[in-house]
XYZ file of C-alpha atoms in Angstrom:
659
model
C 10.640 45.828 106.685
C 13.031 43.810 108.830
C 16.742 44.294 108.210
C 18.603 41.092 108.977
C 22.331 40.603 109.464
C 23.783 37.933 107.161
C 27.455 37.066 107.715
C 27.582 34.810 104.651
C 25.159 36.070 101.982
C 26.019 33.090 99.761
C 23.956 30.950 102.167
C 20.687 32.847 101.544
C 19.610 29.958 99.335
C 19.729 27.749 102.451
C 17.652 30.051 104.670
C 14.603 28.170 105.966
C 13.433 30.483 108.768
C 14.235 33.858 110.372
C 14.743 34.820 114.003
C 14.493 38.167 115.801
C 15.546 39.230 119.280
C 12.925 39.303 122.024
C 13.448 43.086 122.070
C 12.912 43.636 118.338
C 10.252 46.274 117.528
C 8.606 44.010 114.917
C 7.134 42.060 117.827
C 4.741 44.946 118.466
C 2.925 43.860 115.309
C 2.270 40.176 115.975
C -1.284 38.913 115.295
C -3.756 38.379 118.103
C -3.951 34.592 117.758
C -2.166 31.602 116.275
C -2.993 30.615 112.737
C -4.882 27.376 112.219
C -1.949 25.720 110.446
C 0.723 26.533 113.071
C 2.373 23.358 114.442
C 2.029 22.815 118.197
C 5.833 22.648 118.594
C 6.062 26.274 117.427
C 3.650 27.579 120.096
C 5.838 26.840 123.137
C 2.857 25.421 124.999
C 0.982 28.749 125.017
C -2.681 28.868 124.076
C -2.605 32.585 123.302
C 0.088 34.106 121.059
C 0.366 37.540 122.708
C 0.306 36.155 126.256
C 2.865 33.555 125.312
C 5.106 36.155 123.680
C 4.997 38.417 126.767
C 5.913 35.529 129.061
C 8.724 34.303 126.766
C 10.155 37.834 126.539
C 10.177 38.108 130.333
C 11.980 34.764 130.671
C 14.605 35.726 128.091
C 15.230 39.164 129.580
C 15.859 37.551 132.981
C 18.937 35.812 131.528
C 22.351 37.393 130.995
C 23.614 37.917 127.456
C 26.195 35.171 128.064
C 23.541 32.689 129.212
C 21.399 33.510 126.184
C 24.180 32.909 123.678
C 25.766 29.828 125.290
C 25.884 26.905 122.866
C 25.054 24.404 125.599
C 21.481 23.680 126.565
C 18.186 23.246 124.741
C 17.229 25.811 122.119
C 14.103 27.794 123.005
C 11.970 30.049 120.866
C 8.468 31.052 119.857
C 6.775 31.512 116.492
C 5.566 35.094 116.081
C 2.732 34.415 113.646
C 4.648 36.490 111.076
C 6.478 35.428 107.925
C 9.413 36.922 106.030
C 10.067 36.655 102.296
C 13.496 35.607 101.085
C 14.407 38.345 98.549
C 16.398 35.897 96.427
C 14.256 32.772 96.304
C 10.880 34.211 97.299
C 10.489 31.500 99.940
C 8.016 32.231 102.753
C 10.028 31.964 105.979
C 8.412 31.569 109.419
C 9.626 34.307 111.774
C 10.554 33.186 115.302
C 11.802 35.056 118.329
C 14.558 33.377 120.335
C 16.819 34.276 123.234
C 20.054 33.449 121.394
C 19.635 36.452 119.067
C 20.677 39.688 120.777
C 19.338 43.136 119.872
C 22.777 44.668 120.401
C 24.452 42.456 117.796
C 23.878 43.388 114.160
C 20.270 44.381 113.617
C 18.684 42.025 116.131
C 17.422 39.799 113.305
C 19.030 36.910 111.421
C 18.267 34.842 108.355
C 18.820 31.359 109.787
C 20.830 28.836 107.762
C 20.685 25.521 109.653
C 22.827 23.725 107.081
C 25.814 25.939 107.909
C 25.454 27.124 111.513
C 25.361 24.998 114.673
C 22.888 27.126 116.651
C 20.552 27.467 113.664
C 20.814 23.704 113.120
C 19.949 22.931 116.753
C 17.012 25.350 116.556
C 15.763 23.789 113.315
C 15.910 20.288 114.794
C 14.073 21.426 117.922
C 11.228 22.998 115.903
C 11.030 20.584 112.967
C 12.294 23.080 110.384
C 13.942 22.016 107.110
C 17.749 21.947 106.683
C 19.321 22.846 103.318
C 23.066 22.448 102.801
C 24.540 25.082 100.502
C 28.267 24.325 100.853
C 30.101 21.042 100.441
C 33.747 20.223 101.312
C 36.466 20.920 98.764
C 37.207 18.041 96.372
C 40.681 17.445 97.823
C 39.337 17.354 101.380
C 39.018 14.079 103.268
C 35.531 15.189 104.347
C 32.306 14.340 102.518
C 28.983 16.152 102.789
C 27.173 12.878 103.464
C 29.135 12.685 106.738
C 27.130 15.741 107.888
C 23.710 15.420 106.245
C 21.081 14.712 108.854
C 23.695 14.727 111.626
C 25.262 18.169 111.857
C 25.749 21.406 109.926
C 28.752 21.735 107.625
C 30.349 24.819 109.194
C 33.155 26.021 106.968
C 34.347 29.319 105.559
C 35.569 27.531 102.466
C 34.077 24.933 100.182
C 32.081 24.552 96.979
C 28.604 26.099 96.788
C 25.673 23.774 95.960
C 21.845 23.993 95.930
C 22.087 27.719 95.209
C 20.372 28.676 91.950
C 17.015 30.119 90.843
C 15.717 30.848 87.343
C 13.801 33.911 88.564
C 14.741 35.840 91.681
C 11.899 37.197 93.799
C 12.997 40.807 93.625
C 14.296 41.275 90.063
C 13.006 38.210 88.247
C 16.451 37.467 86.811
C 18.383 34.210 86.948
C 20.970 33.823 89.705
C 23.287 30.877 90.289
C 26.385 30.539 92.448
C 26.657 26.758 92.201
C 30.210 25.542 91.760
C 31.866 28.699 93.124
C 34.193 28.852 96.122
C 32.615 30.563 99.122
C 34.519 33.862 98.801
C 33.566 34.224 95.119
C 29.945 33.359 95.893
C 29.778 35.984 98.669
C 30.945 38.706 96.289
C 28.448 37.692 93.592
C 25.453 37.573 95.962
C 26.452 40.839 97.665
C 26.582 42.545 94.275
C 23.130 41.186 93.432
C 21.657 42.312 96.779
C 22.994 45.837 96.281
C 21.745 45.962 92.673
C 18.305 44.818 93.805
C 18.343 47.415 96.611
C 17.516 44.779 99.224
C 20.875 44.631 100.983
C 24.215 46.313 101.358
C 27.679 44.911 102.055
C 29.142 46.379 105.216
C 32.029 45.686 107.578
C 30.834 45.822 111.176
C 32.855 45.697 114.367
C 31.823 44.152 117.630
C 33.322 46.635 120.065
C 32.912 46.734 123.797
C 34.295 48.966 126.542
C 37.580 47.808 128.023
C 37.791 48.300 131.777
C 41.446 49.213 132.166
C 41.881 49.746 135.896
C 42.417 47.277 138.717
C 42.184 47.770 142.468
C 45.220 45.639 143.216
C 48.907 46.147 143.917
C 50.580 44.225 141.087
C 50.288 46.244 137.912
C 51.695 49.313 136.213
C 50.774 52.543 138.065
C 48.906 55.093 135.968
C 51.096 58.128 135.066
C 48.332 60.447 136.263
C 47.996 62.741 139.259
C 45.015 64.740 140.535
C 45.010 68.281 141.910
C 43.032 69.519 144.905
C 39.970 69.969 142.656
C 40.152 66.391 141.359
C 41.329 67.443 137.883
C 43.580 64.839 136.244
C 47.069 65.770 134.966
C 49.677 63.727 133.107
C 52.918 63.124 134.961
C 55.891 64.698 133.118
C 58.190 62.309 131.229
C 61.023 63.112 133.632
C 59.055 61.360 136.409
C 58.714 58.107 134.466
C 58.701 55.227 135.074
C 56.615 55.290 138.231
C 57.752 52.506 140.553
C 55.432 50.646 142.894
C 55.965 51.574 146.569
C 56.187 49.320 149.580
C 52.818 48.795 151.222
C 51.913 47.221 154.566
C 49.222 45.012 153.027
C 48.769 43.825 149.442
C 45.065 43.021 149.829
C 42.414 45.555 148.719
C 39.657 46.460 151.171
C 35.976 46.319 150.278
C 32.940 47.841 151.970
C 32.713 46.954 155.657
C 29.475 44.949 156.095
C 28.658 46.725 159.369
C 29.633 50.286 158.357
C 27.500 52.126 155.793
C 30.057 54.940 155.512
C 33.077 52.746 154.683
C 34.744 53.021 151.274
C 36.680 50.459 149.222
C 40.421 50.955 149.404
C 43.098 49.898 146.899
C 46.440 48.679 148.368
C 48.381 51.656 146.957
C 46.210 54.150 148.838
C 47.749 53.015 152.147
C 51.130 54.546 151.344
C 50.477 58.271 151.872
C 54.090 59.268 151.147
C 53.717 57.767 147.656
C 50.164 58.962 146.974
C 50.812 62.563 148.009
C 53.475 64.158 145.809
C 54.910 67.649 145.220
C 55.201 68.503 141.502
C 55.687 71.550 139.335
C 53.415 71.084 136.332
C 53.820 74.658 135.073
C 52.058 76.572 137.845
C 54.713 76.216 140.500
C 55.129 73.447 143.033
C 51.796 72.117 144.232
C 50.447 69.073 146.002
C 49.024 66.349 143.772
C 47.619 62.898 144.440
C 48.555 59.795 142.439
C 45.951 57.441 140.981
C 45.880 54.421 143.292
C 44.486 52.006 140.704
C 46.863 49.975 138.535
C 46.728 48.782 134.957
C 45.750 45.182 134.115
C 48.442 42.681 133.113
C 47.535 43.251 129.447
C 49.167 46.681 129.680
C 52.594 45.082 129.629
C 51.940 41.980 127.528
C 50.329 44.004 124.730
C 53.694 45.339 123.599
C 56.379 43.232 125.301
C 57.460 41.787 121.951
C 58.615 45.288 120.924
C 60.400 45.990 124.199
C 62.449 42.790 123.775
C 64.066 44.422 120.745
C 65.471 47.308 122.774
C 65.105 46.637 126.520
C 67.700 49.118 127.753
C 66.473 52.278 125.992
C 65.371 54.622 128.785
C 63.985 57.252 126.403
C 61.903 55.245 123.936
C 59.656 52.226 123.942
C 61.806 50.905 121.097
C 64.310 52.651 118.859
C 62.974 53.112 115.313
C 66.050 51.584 113.695
C 65.905 48.550 115.973
C 62.223 48.065 115.196
C 62.757 48.409 111.453
C 65.591 45.862 111.492
C 63.737 43.190 113.439
C 60.047 43.756 112.707
C 59.709 46.425 110.038
C 58.150 45.969 106.622
C 61.514 46.374 104.848
C 63.771 44.343 107.108
C 66.709 42.545 105.493
C 65.690 39.450 103.568
C 61.954 40.030 104.128
C 61.257 43.125 102.077
C 57.866 41.901 100.914
C 56.595 40.594 104.243
C 53.969 42.526 106.185
C 56.214 43.022 109.210
C 55.673 42.188 112.849
C 56.708 39.060 114.751
C 57.368 36.232 112.282
C 55.551 33.513 114.209
C 53.119 33.616 117.140
C 52.563 30.263 118.843
C 49.808 30.130 121.431
C 46.873 28.063 122.612
C 43.446 29.184 121.472
C 42.154 30.023 124.956
C 45.053 32.388 125.677
C 45.728 33.713 122.204
C 42.198 34.917 121.485
C 42.328 37.631 124.148
C 46.020 38.413 123.897
C 45.793 38.782 120.121
C 42.742 41.000 120.450
C 44.386 43.354 122.925
C 47.859 43.422 121.382
C 46.441 44.078 117.896
C 44.396 46.952 119.325
C 47.507 48.347 121.039
C 49.689 47.892 117.957
C 47.188 49.489 115.580
C 47.006 52.543 117.840
C 50.810 52.847 117.717
C 50.674 52.383 113.936
C 48.063 55.126 113.537
C 50.200 57.437 115.667
C 53.231 56.720 113.483
C 55.413 54.965 116.054
C 55.628 51.679 114.110
C 55.496 51.026 110.367
C 53.744 47.637 110.310
C 49.961 47.560 110.617
C 49.902 44.133 112.284
C 51.963 42.934 115.261
C 52.177 39.271 114.179
C 52.779 37.820 110.737
C 51.697 34.221 111.282
C 49.599 32.541 113.978
C 49.899 28.903 115.005
C 47.541 27.451 117.630
C 48.927 24.407 119.390
C 46.612 21.795 120.844
C 46.289 20.874 124.488
C 47.914 18.007 126.351
C 45.097 15.802 127.581
C 45.043 13.173 130.300
C 42.813 10.880 132.333
C 41.082 12.254 135.418
C 39.313 10.269 138.153
C 36.264 11.019 140.318
C 34.941 9.330 143.433
C 31.298 8.457 144.102
C 30.616 12.087 145.092
C 31.901 13.317 141.732
C 34.966 14.876 143.394
C 38.302 14.599 141.607
C 41.073 12.564 143.246
C 44.854 12.710 142.492
C 45.405 10.824 139.240
C 48.924 9.714 140.196
C 47.530 7.887 143.243
C 44.982 5.857 141.263
C 45.683 2.153 140.690
C 44.380 0.106 137.765
C 42.732 -3.207 138.612
C 41.272 -6.181 136.808
C 38.601 -5.841 134.141
C 34.977 -5.816 135.218
C 32.185 -7.952 133.807
C 31.924 -5.718 130.732
C 35.620 -6.154 129.996
C 36.488 -2.600 131.098
C 39.412 -1.919 133.465
C 38.603 -0.884 137.019
C 40.345 1.829 139.035
C 40.736 2.437 142.756
C 42.043 5.265 144.902
C 43.101 4.241 148.408
C 40.860 1.186 148.040
C 37.841 3.221 146.871
C 36.431 2.586 143.393
C 36.719 5.640 141.149
C 35.486 6.540 137.676
C 37.809 7.481 134.821
C 37.214 10.293 132.333
C 39.349 11.870 129.629
C 39.990 15.538 128.958
C 42.412 18.387 129.493
C 44.911 18.661 132.324
C 44.079 21.054 135.121
C 44.723 21.745 138.785
C 41.051 21.297 139.587
C 41.089 17.905 137.830
C 44.117 16.800 139.896
C 45.718 15.168 136.863
C 48.633 17.492 136.131
C 52.000 15.914 135.415
C 54.505 18.506 136.620
C 57.660 19.301 134.632
C 59.672 18.887 137.850
C 58.615 15.246 138.080
C 59.583 14.650 134.464
C 62.954 16.400 134.893
C 63.833 14.341 137.947
C 62.807 10.991 136.477
C 63.525 11.328 132.759
C 65.437 14.566 132.155
C 64.371 17.781 130.433
C 65.388 16.616 126.951
C 63.327 13.425 127.179
C 60.368 15.485 128.392
C 60.690 17.904 125.465
C 61.198 15.080 122.975
C 58.101 13.217 124.147
C 55.905 16.317 124.017
C 57.019 17.114 120.479
C 56.590 13.513 119.276
C 53.110 12.895 120.710
C 51.302 13.868 117.509
C 50.509 16.879 115.324
C 51.318 20.053 117.252
C 48.025 21.657 116.267
C 45.932 18.850 117.772
C 45.179 17.945 121.367
C 47.140 14.853 122.329
C 46.737 12.260 125.108
C 49.483 12.117 127.735
C 50.779 8.727 128.819
C 53.837 8.716 131.071
C 54.548 5.072 130.202
C 55.312 6.101 126.615
C 58.003 8.587 127.663
C 60.545 5.789 127.927
C 60.573 5.406 124.120
C 62.060 8.889 123.712
C 64.596 8.208 126.449
C 65.789 5.068 124.658
C 66.222 6.988 121.405
C 68.421 9.567 123.158
C 70.404 6.800 124.869
C 71.035 5.036 121.559
C 72.132 8.285 119.944
C 74.451 9.043 122.880
C 76.063 5.601 122.531
C 76.559 6.252 118.821
C 78.687 9.268 119.765
C 80.184 8.500 123.189
C 81.693 5.415 124.823
C 79.696 5.127 128.058
C 82.587 3.516 129.941
C 85.382 5.903 128.961
C 83.458 9.004 127.894
C 85.519 9.168 124.695
C 84.078 10.093 121.294
C 83.693 6.946 119.163
C 82.778 8.378 115.743
C 85.043 7.888 112.737
C 85.968 10.040 109.770
C 85.132 7.305 107.283
C 83.403 8.252 104.038
C 79.679 7.522 103.850
C 78.451 4.600 101.770
C 75.786 5.143 99.117
C 72.898 3.982 101.276
C 73.898 6.217 104.174
C 74.417 9.200 101.876
C 70.928 8.841 100.455
C 69.254 8.324 103.809
C 71.139 11.230 105.387
C 70.382 13.750 102.658
C 66.756 12.693 102.331
C 66.425 13.043 106.106
C 67.958 16.543 106.052
C 65.618 17.627 103.253
C 62.513 16.153 104.888
C 63.263 17.279 108.450
C 63.891 20.813 107.197
C 60.442 20.850 105.587
C 58.751 19.309 108.629
C 60.344 21.709 111.115
C 59.482 24.773 109.030
C 55.895 23.498 108.783
C 55.654 23.076 112.587
C 55.484 19.282 112.396
C 58.151 18.217 114.910
C 56.518 14.837 115.482
C 57.171 13.668 111.926
C 60.640 15.251 111.988
C 61.492 13.200 115.096
C 60.274 10.010 113.424
C 62.667 10.603 110.524
C 65.578 11.290 112.889
C 64.871 8.010 114.682
C 65.029 6.142 111.363
C 68.420 7.727 110.578
C 69.767 6.934 114.052
C 68.615 3.307 113.781
C 70.506 3.028 110.522
C 73.669 4.471 112.072
C 73.339 2.023 114.961
C 73.441 -0.856 112.467
C 76.800 0.258 111.010
C 80.126 -1.166 112.265
C 81.327 2.391 112.944
C 79.360 5.618 113.179
C 80.653 8.187 110.661
C 81.042 11.781 111.829
C 79.664 13.094 108.521
C 76.295 11.447 109.304
C 75.932 11.830 113.055
C 76.842 15.544 113.249
C 73.906 16.610 111.005
C 71.675 14.313 113.062
C 72.746 16.004 116.304
C 72.243 19.438 114.728
C 68.717 18.620 113.562
C 67.759 17.237 116.969
C 69.204 20.167 118.942
C 66.105 22.453 118.824
C 64.109 19.669 120.483
C 66.711 18.172 122.848
C 69.209 21.031 123.303
C 71.041 19.891 126.432
C 72.183 16.431 125.340
C 72.915 17.711 121.833
C 75.108 20.483 123.255
C 77.008 17.872 125.222
C 77.441 15.591 122.202
C 78.503 18.566 120.079
C 81.277 19.240 122.567
C 82.259 15.554 122.604
C 82.505 15.717 118.813
C 85.286 18.276 119.229
C 83.501 21.584 118.695
C 84.478 24.510 120.904
C 81.589 26.810 120.035
C 77.984 26.212 121.066
C 75.785 24.162 118.760
C 73.367 27.105 118.817
C 75.758 28.985 116.505
C 76.241 26.135 114.026
C 74.549 26.302 110.624
C 71.572 24.082 109.913
C 72.622 21.210 107.615
C 71.848 21.488 103.905
C 70.935 18.453 101.809
C 73.008 17.539 98.762
C 70.434 17.436 95.940
C 72.381 14.664 94.189
C 71.321 12.220 96.879
C 67.779 13.470 97.490
C 65.140 11.426 95.765
C 62.462 8.795 96.007
C 64.579 5.953 97.304
C 61.945 5.662 100.004
C 58.222 5.021 99.876
C 55.430 6.334 102.080
C 53.963 3.718 104.382
C 50.500 4.559 105.717
C 49.619 3.500 109.274
C 45.896 3.014 109.860
C 43.961 2.430 113.066
C 40.417 1.190 112.536
C 40.662 2.281 108.909
C 41.730 5.876 109.629
C 45.181 7.183 108.710
C 47.054 8.035 111.917
C 50.671 8.256 110.710
C 52.831 8.241 107.601
C 56.367 6.851 107.466
C 59.075 7.200 104.851
C 60.666 3.756 104.580
C 62.948 1.719 102.354
C 61.024 0.047 99.502
C 62.618 -3.254 100.548
C 61.796 -2.961 104.236
C 60.934 -6.209 105.991
C 57.397 -6.631 107.300
C 58.507 -7.093 110.921
C 60.640 -3.922 110.818
C 57.790 -1.924 109.263
C 55.428 -3.218 111.932
C 57.802 -2.087 114.698
C 58.165 1.410 113.188
C 54.391 1.712 112.766
C 53.638 0.685 116.350
C 56.217 3.184 117.640
C 54.651 5.948 115.536
C 51.138 5.442 116.975
C 52.026 4.264 120.470
C 50.193 7.200 122.077
C 46.957 6.377 120.301
C 47.068 2.748 121.484
C 47.177 3.805 125.135
C 50.091 1.523 125.991
C 48.169 -1.626 125.017
C 49.232 -4.259 122.517
C 46.962 -4.212 119.455
C 44.571 -7.080 118.898
C 45.713 -7.505 115.301
C 48.293 -5.974 112.952
C 48.143 -6.469 109.185
C 51.327 -5.490 107.328
C 51.512 -5.106 103.570
C 55.106 -3.957 103.177
C 56.168 -1.400 102.218
C 52.907 0.573 101.820
C 50.295 -0.206 104.487
C 50.087 -1.187 108.145
C 46.544 -1.708 109.419
C 46.061 -1.929 113.185
C 43.060 -3.229 115.080
C 43.340 -1.896 118.667
C 42.529 -3.874 121.768
C 39.471 -2.098 123.188
C 38.826 -4.536 125.987
């Protein structure tokens, strides 16, 4: 028998082959020769099965585990001459060995489902194996299964199960169908069947690895450990904490001397003998002890900093229990039924994966020891996308400073050309990075546009969860919005406040209260880009009035203040307030004026929805076109579109200029 790990047992109906690690013991039982009906593509170019298997195993074992599991690169493998039987369907599955399956993960064997896993799909395509899709997108999703069939696997942990029914299972002979179920329901049903049939068992497994927790560098928390003359480790008494880093003559660690076989590596802390050698009484009288000269990694502090913020001046405790319970406990005021922890964690995927892993480990240990009463450190996670930008390479493939590149005339293919100091360079698009030499520094933005404009542009570039393209030329749009708002509040010549205390007309009342209601929803849902668009619409309306009423502009300034705090603080003061805007209450919409006096206008680029605007049902086509172009300016790359079709007030269809 071969025990295979199956992460999603509902997909067993889509299993078309099986794969074992090159170190799996089943490979000791492969036949002597290939079968007559084995396709040539399965043999890996080897004439003899056993010789080919030995050579393939040697090649795979020469690679690191990381190299073997990398998604990039061609998929390799070898048919073993063996077959496995699917216990549900009875299908005869060819058994391969491949380097991307590791013996240390699961059981070293997998039931491959190419319709729902990228690596299995790539392997199936490489070896001419069938692909069966067993999950389709949810009905209310914009995705369709036909968008994936024959092109890519549909990798999703949610959807509707299809192609998953048999009248007679191989093991029990009973009927089994999970068609039409959501994935989670299907998993439970199949797991129950596998356990009843005694061919599988549901189990939670953990992928744990050792965590190397010491560093041979200066910057880091010293370990609260000392060693006696016999090398036995002892904890430093609490009265000696915290242990401060000493001054050292050199911050660099020393490694083995290449010309001295007897040399030893040396951490920076070991060079301060007065600090390393210490006299302590640990219960047996005063003796000489030696401090640990390694330091902790930076995770040691960041794993629990969110708790220390609650009580940073407590010298006796990490955090006072009452302080923790008030801010992050499971029964804190107003959130009695919430799981506890930090309300919202915002972080990019690359950083958050490791930090979340370590901080959850740290927090769960504190929870098990009874120091905190919430099992999880963070209640909600939000991953923001990356800011992307153009990068440029010379003929050697070396990156050149993007801000020194000049755009020239189009070439024969109609594409723009680019030069750097007179040398032709190639343009590519991706993330910002020092190595790519395409970073736009905040200092540059502050000096040329101001911090508020910089913040406003970043938040208006597109959905916060998606990666967005940076274009400095588009920053000026945000600056103009702030300038118009400033002029609505302040006379630029005299500096005096120009708002009036006039009552709001019906149209302004409705627009204001609808804006408050909608911006509140958008901000709570982490959609600042759409919130900004609605604030711009309100400000444009106020600009059209003979006089700007205080009752309308003050809520506007309040709603904008989280995004552009400096100019809003200044305007708040100009409006006559003596306390900071940070202490003012968020505006509340009057339900009497909230309603569908607006319609949703959809903005499409090449047939795909790229923005949605709430507009007046009677909006003019030229005004709707202007709003639409402002909303998708980033996606047009600063170019005028080739064609714009406006069907006010519902649709704006844009054909971009791709020349």
